[in-house]
PDB file of N, CA and C in Angstrom:
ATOM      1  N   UNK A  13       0.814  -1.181   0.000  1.00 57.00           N
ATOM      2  CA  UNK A  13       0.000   0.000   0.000  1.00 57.00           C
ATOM      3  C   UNK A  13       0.866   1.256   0.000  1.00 57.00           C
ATOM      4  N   UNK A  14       2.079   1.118   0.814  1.00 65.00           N
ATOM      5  CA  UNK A  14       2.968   2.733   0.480  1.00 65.00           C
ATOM      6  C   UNK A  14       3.364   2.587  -0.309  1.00 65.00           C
ATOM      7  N   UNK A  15       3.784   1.680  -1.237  1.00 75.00           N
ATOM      8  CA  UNK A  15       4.432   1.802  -2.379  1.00 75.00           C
ATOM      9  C   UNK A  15       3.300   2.016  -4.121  1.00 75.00           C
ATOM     10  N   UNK A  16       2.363   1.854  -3.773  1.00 81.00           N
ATOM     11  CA  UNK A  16       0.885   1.535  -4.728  1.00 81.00           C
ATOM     12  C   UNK A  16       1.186   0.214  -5.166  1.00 81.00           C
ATOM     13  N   UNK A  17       1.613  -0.705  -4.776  1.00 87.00           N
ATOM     14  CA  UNK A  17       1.306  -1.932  -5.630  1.00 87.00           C
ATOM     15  C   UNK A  17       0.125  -2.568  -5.333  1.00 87.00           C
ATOM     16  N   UNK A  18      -0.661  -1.913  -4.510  1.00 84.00           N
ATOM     17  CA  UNK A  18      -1.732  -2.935  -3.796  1.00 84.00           C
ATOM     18  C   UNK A  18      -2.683  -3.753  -4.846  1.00 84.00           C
ATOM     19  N   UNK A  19      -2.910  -2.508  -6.082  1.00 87.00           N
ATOM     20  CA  UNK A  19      -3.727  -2.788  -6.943  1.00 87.00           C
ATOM     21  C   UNK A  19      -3.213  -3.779  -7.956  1.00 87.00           C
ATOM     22  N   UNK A  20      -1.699  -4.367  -8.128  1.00 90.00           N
ATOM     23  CA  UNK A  20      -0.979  -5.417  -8.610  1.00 90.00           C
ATOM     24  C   UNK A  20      -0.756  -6.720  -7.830  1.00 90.00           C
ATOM     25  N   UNK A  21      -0.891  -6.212  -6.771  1.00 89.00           N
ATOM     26  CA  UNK A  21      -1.239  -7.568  -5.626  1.00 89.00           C
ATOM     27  C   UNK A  21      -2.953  -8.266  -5.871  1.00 89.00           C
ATOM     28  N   UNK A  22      -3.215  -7.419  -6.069  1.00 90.00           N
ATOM     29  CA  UNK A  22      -4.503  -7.348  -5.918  1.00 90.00           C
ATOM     30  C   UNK A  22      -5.028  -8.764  -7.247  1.00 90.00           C
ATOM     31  N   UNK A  23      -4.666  -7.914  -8.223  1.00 93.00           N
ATOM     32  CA  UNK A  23      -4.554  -8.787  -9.422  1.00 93.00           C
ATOM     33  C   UNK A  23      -4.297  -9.454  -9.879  1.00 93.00           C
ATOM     34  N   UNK A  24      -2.938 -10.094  -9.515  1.00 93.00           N
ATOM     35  CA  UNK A  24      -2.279 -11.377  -9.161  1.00 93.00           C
ATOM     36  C   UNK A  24      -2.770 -12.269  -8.183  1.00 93.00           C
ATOM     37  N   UNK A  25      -3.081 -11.763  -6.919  1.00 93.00           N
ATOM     38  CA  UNK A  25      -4.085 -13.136  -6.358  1.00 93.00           C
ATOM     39  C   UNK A  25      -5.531 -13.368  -6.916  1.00 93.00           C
ATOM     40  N   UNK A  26      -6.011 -12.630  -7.798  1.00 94.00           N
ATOM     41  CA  UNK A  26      -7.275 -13.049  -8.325  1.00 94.00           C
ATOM     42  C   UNK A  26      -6.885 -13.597  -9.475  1.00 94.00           C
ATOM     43  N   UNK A  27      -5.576 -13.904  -9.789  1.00 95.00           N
ATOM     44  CA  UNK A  27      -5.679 -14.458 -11.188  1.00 95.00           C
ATOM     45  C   UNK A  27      -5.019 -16.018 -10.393  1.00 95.00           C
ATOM     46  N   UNK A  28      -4.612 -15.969  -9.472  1.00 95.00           N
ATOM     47  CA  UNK A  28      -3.753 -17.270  -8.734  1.00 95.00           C
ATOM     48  C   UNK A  28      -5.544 -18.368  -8.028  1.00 95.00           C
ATOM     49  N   UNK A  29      -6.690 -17.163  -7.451  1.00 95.00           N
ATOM     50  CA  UNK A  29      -7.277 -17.437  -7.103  1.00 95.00           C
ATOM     51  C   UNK A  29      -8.053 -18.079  -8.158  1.00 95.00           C
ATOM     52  N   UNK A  30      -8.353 -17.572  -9.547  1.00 95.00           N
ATOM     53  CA  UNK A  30      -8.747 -18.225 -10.412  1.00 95.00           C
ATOM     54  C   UNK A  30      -8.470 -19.095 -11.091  1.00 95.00           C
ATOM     55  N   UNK A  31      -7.195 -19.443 -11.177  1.00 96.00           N
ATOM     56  CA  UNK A  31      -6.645 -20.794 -11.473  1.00 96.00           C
ATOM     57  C   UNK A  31      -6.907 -21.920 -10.994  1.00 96.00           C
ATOM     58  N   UNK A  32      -6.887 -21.705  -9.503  1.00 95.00           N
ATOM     59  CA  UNK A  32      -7.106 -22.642  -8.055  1.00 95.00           C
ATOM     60  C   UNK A  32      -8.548 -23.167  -8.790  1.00 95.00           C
ATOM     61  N   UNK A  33      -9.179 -22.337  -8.819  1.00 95.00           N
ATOM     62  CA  UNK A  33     -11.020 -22.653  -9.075  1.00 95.00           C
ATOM     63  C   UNK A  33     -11.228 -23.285 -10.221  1.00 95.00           C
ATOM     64  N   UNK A  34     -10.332 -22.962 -11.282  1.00 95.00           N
ATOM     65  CA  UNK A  34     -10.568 -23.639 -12.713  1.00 95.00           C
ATOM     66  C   UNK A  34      -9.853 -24.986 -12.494  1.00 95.00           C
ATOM     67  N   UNK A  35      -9.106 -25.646 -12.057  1.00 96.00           N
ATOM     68  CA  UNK A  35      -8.025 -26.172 -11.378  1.00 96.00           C
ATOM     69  C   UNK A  35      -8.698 -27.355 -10.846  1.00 96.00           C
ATOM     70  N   UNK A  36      -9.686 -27.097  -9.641  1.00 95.00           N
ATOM     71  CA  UNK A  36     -10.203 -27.865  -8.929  1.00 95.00           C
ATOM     72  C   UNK A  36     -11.742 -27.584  -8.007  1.00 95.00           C
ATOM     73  N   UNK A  37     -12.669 -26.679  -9.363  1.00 94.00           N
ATOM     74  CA  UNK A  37     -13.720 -26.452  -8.952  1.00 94.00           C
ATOM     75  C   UNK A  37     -14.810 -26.769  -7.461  1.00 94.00           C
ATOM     76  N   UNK A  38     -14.437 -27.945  -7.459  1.00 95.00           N
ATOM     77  CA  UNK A  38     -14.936 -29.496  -6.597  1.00 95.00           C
ATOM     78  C   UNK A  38     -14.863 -28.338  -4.757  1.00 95.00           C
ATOM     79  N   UNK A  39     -13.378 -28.014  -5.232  1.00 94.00           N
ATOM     80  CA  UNK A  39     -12.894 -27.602  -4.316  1.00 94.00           C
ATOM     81  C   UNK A  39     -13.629 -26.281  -3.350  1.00 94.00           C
ATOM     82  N   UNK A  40     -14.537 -24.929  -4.222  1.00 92.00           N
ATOM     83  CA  UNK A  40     -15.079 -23.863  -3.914  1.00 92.00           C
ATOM     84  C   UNK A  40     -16.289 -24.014  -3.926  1.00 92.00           C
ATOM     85  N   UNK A  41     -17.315 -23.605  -2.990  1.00 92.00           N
ATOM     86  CA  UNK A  41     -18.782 -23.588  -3.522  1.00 92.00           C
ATOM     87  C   UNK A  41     -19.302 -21.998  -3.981  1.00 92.00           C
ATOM     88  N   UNK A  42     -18.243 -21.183  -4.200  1.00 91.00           N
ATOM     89  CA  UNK A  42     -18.114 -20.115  -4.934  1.00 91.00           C
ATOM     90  C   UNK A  42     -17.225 -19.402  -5.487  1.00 91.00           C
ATOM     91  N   UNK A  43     -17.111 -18.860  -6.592  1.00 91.00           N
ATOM     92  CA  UNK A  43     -15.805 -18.158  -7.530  1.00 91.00           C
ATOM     93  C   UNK A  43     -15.178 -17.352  -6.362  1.00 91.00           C
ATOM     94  N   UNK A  44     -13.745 -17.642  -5.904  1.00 92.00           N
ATOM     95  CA  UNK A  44     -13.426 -16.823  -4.902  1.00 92.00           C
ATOM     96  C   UNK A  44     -12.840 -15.583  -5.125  1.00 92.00           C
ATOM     97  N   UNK A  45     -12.740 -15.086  -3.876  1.00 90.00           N
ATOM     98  CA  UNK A  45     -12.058 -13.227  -4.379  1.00 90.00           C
ATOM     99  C   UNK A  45     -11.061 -12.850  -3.622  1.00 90.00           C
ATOM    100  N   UNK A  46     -10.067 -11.979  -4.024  1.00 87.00           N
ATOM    101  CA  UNK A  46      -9.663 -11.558  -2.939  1.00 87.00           C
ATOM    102  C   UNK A  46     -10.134 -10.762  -2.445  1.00 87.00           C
ATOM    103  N   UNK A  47      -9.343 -10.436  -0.906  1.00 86.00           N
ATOM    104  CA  UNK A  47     -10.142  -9.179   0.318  1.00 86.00           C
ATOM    105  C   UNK A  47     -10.152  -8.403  -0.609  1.00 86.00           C
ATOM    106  N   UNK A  48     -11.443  -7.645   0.175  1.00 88.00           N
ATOM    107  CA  UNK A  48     -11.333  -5.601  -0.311  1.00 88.00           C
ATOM    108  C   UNK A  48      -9.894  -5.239   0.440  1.00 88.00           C
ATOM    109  N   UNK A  49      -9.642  -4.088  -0.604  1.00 83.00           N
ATOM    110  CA  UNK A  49      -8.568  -3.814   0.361  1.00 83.00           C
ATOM    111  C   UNK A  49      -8.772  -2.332   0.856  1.00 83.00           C
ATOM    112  N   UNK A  50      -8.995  -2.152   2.120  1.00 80.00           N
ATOM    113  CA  UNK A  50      -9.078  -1.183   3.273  1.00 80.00           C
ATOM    114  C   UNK A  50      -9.210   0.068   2.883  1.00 80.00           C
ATOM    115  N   UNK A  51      -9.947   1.207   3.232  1.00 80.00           N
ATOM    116  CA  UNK A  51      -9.563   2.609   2.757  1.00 80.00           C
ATOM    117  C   UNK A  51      -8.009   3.529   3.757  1.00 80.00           C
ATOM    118  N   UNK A  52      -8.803   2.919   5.008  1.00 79.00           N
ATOM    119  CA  UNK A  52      -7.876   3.114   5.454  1.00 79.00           C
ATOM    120  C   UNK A  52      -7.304   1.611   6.901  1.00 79.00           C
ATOM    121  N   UNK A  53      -5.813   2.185   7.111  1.00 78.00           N
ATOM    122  CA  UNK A  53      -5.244   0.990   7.762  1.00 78.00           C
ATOM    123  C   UNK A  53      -4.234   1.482   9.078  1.00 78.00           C
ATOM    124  N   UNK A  54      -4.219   0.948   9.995  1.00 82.00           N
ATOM    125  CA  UNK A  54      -3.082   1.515  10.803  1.00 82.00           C
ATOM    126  C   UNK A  54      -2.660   0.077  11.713  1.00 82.00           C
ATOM    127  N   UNK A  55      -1.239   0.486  11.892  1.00 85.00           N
ATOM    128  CA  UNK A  55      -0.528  -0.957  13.141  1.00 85.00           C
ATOM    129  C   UNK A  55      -0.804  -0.308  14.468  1.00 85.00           C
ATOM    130  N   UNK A  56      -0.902   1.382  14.736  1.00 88.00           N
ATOM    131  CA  UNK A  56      -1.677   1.620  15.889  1.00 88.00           C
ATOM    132  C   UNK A  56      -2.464   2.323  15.820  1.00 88.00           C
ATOM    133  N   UNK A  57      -3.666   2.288  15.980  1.00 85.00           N
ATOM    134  CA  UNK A  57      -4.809   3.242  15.319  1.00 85.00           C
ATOM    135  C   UNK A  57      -4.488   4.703  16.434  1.00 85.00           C
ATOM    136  N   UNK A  58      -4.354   6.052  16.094  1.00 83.00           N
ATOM    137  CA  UNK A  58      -4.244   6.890  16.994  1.00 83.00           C
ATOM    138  C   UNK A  58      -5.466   7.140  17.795  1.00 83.00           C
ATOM    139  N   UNK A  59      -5.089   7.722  19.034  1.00 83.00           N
ATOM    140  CA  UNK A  59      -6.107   8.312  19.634  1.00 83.00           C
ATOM    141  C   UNK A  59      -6.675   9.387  19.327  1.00 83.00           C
ATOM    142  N   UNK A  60      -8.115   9.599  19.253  1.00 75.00           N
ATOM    143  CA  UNK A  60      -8.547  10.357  18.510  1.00 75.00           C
ATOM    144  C   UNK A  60      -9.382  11.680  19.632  1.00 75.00           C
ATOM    145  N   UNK A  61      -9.386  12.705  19.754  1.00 67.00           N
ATOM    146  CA  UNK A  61      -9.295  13.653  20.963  1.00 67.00           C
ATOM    147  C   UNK A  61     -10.659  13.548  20.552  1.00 67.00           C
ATOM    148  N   UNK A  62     -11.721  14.069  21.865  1.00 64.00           N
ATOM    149  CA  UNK A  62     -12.973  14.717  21.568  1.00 64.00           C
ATOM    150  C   UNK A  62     -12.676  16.047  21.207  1.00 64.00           C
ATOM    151  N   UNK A  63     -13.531  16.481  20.859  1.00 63.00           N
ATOM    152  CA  UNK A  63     -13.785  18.192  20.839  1.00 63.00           C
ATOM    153  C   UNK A  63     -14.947  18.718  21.166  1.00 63.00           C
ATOM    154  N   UNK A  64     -14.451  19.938  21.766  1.00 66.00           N
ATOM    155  CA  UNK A  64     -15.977  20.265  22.801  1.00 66.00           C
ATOM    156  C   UNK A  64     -16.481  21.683  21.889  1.00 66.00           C
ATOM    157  N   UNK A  65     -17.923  21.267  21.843  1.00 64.00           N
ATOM    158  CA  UNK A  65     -18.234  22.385  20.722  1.00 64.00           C
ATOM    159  C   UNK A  65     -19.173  23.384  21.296  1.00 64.00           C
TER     160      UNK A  65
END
């Protein structure tokens, strides 16, 4: 995601994911996907202040 590849990640496991499925149908009881990927993301979400209005 900092670098923008997300949307090449992205695309590559749906084409890995679609192989899998063409591959061994038997296997999914639906065409699989990958995750959405997040708008937003954090490893520590900040604290977020009230504000007094």
């Amino acid at each position: 995601m900092h670098f923008g590849t997300a949307d090449a990640i992205d695309e590559a496991r749906q084409i890995t994911l679609t192989a899998a499925f063409h591959a061994n149908p038997a296997r999914f009881s639906a065409r699989p996907a990958p995750p959405k990927i997040p708008h937003v993301a954090y490893i520590n979400e900040p604290a977020f202040e009230k504000q007094i209005t």
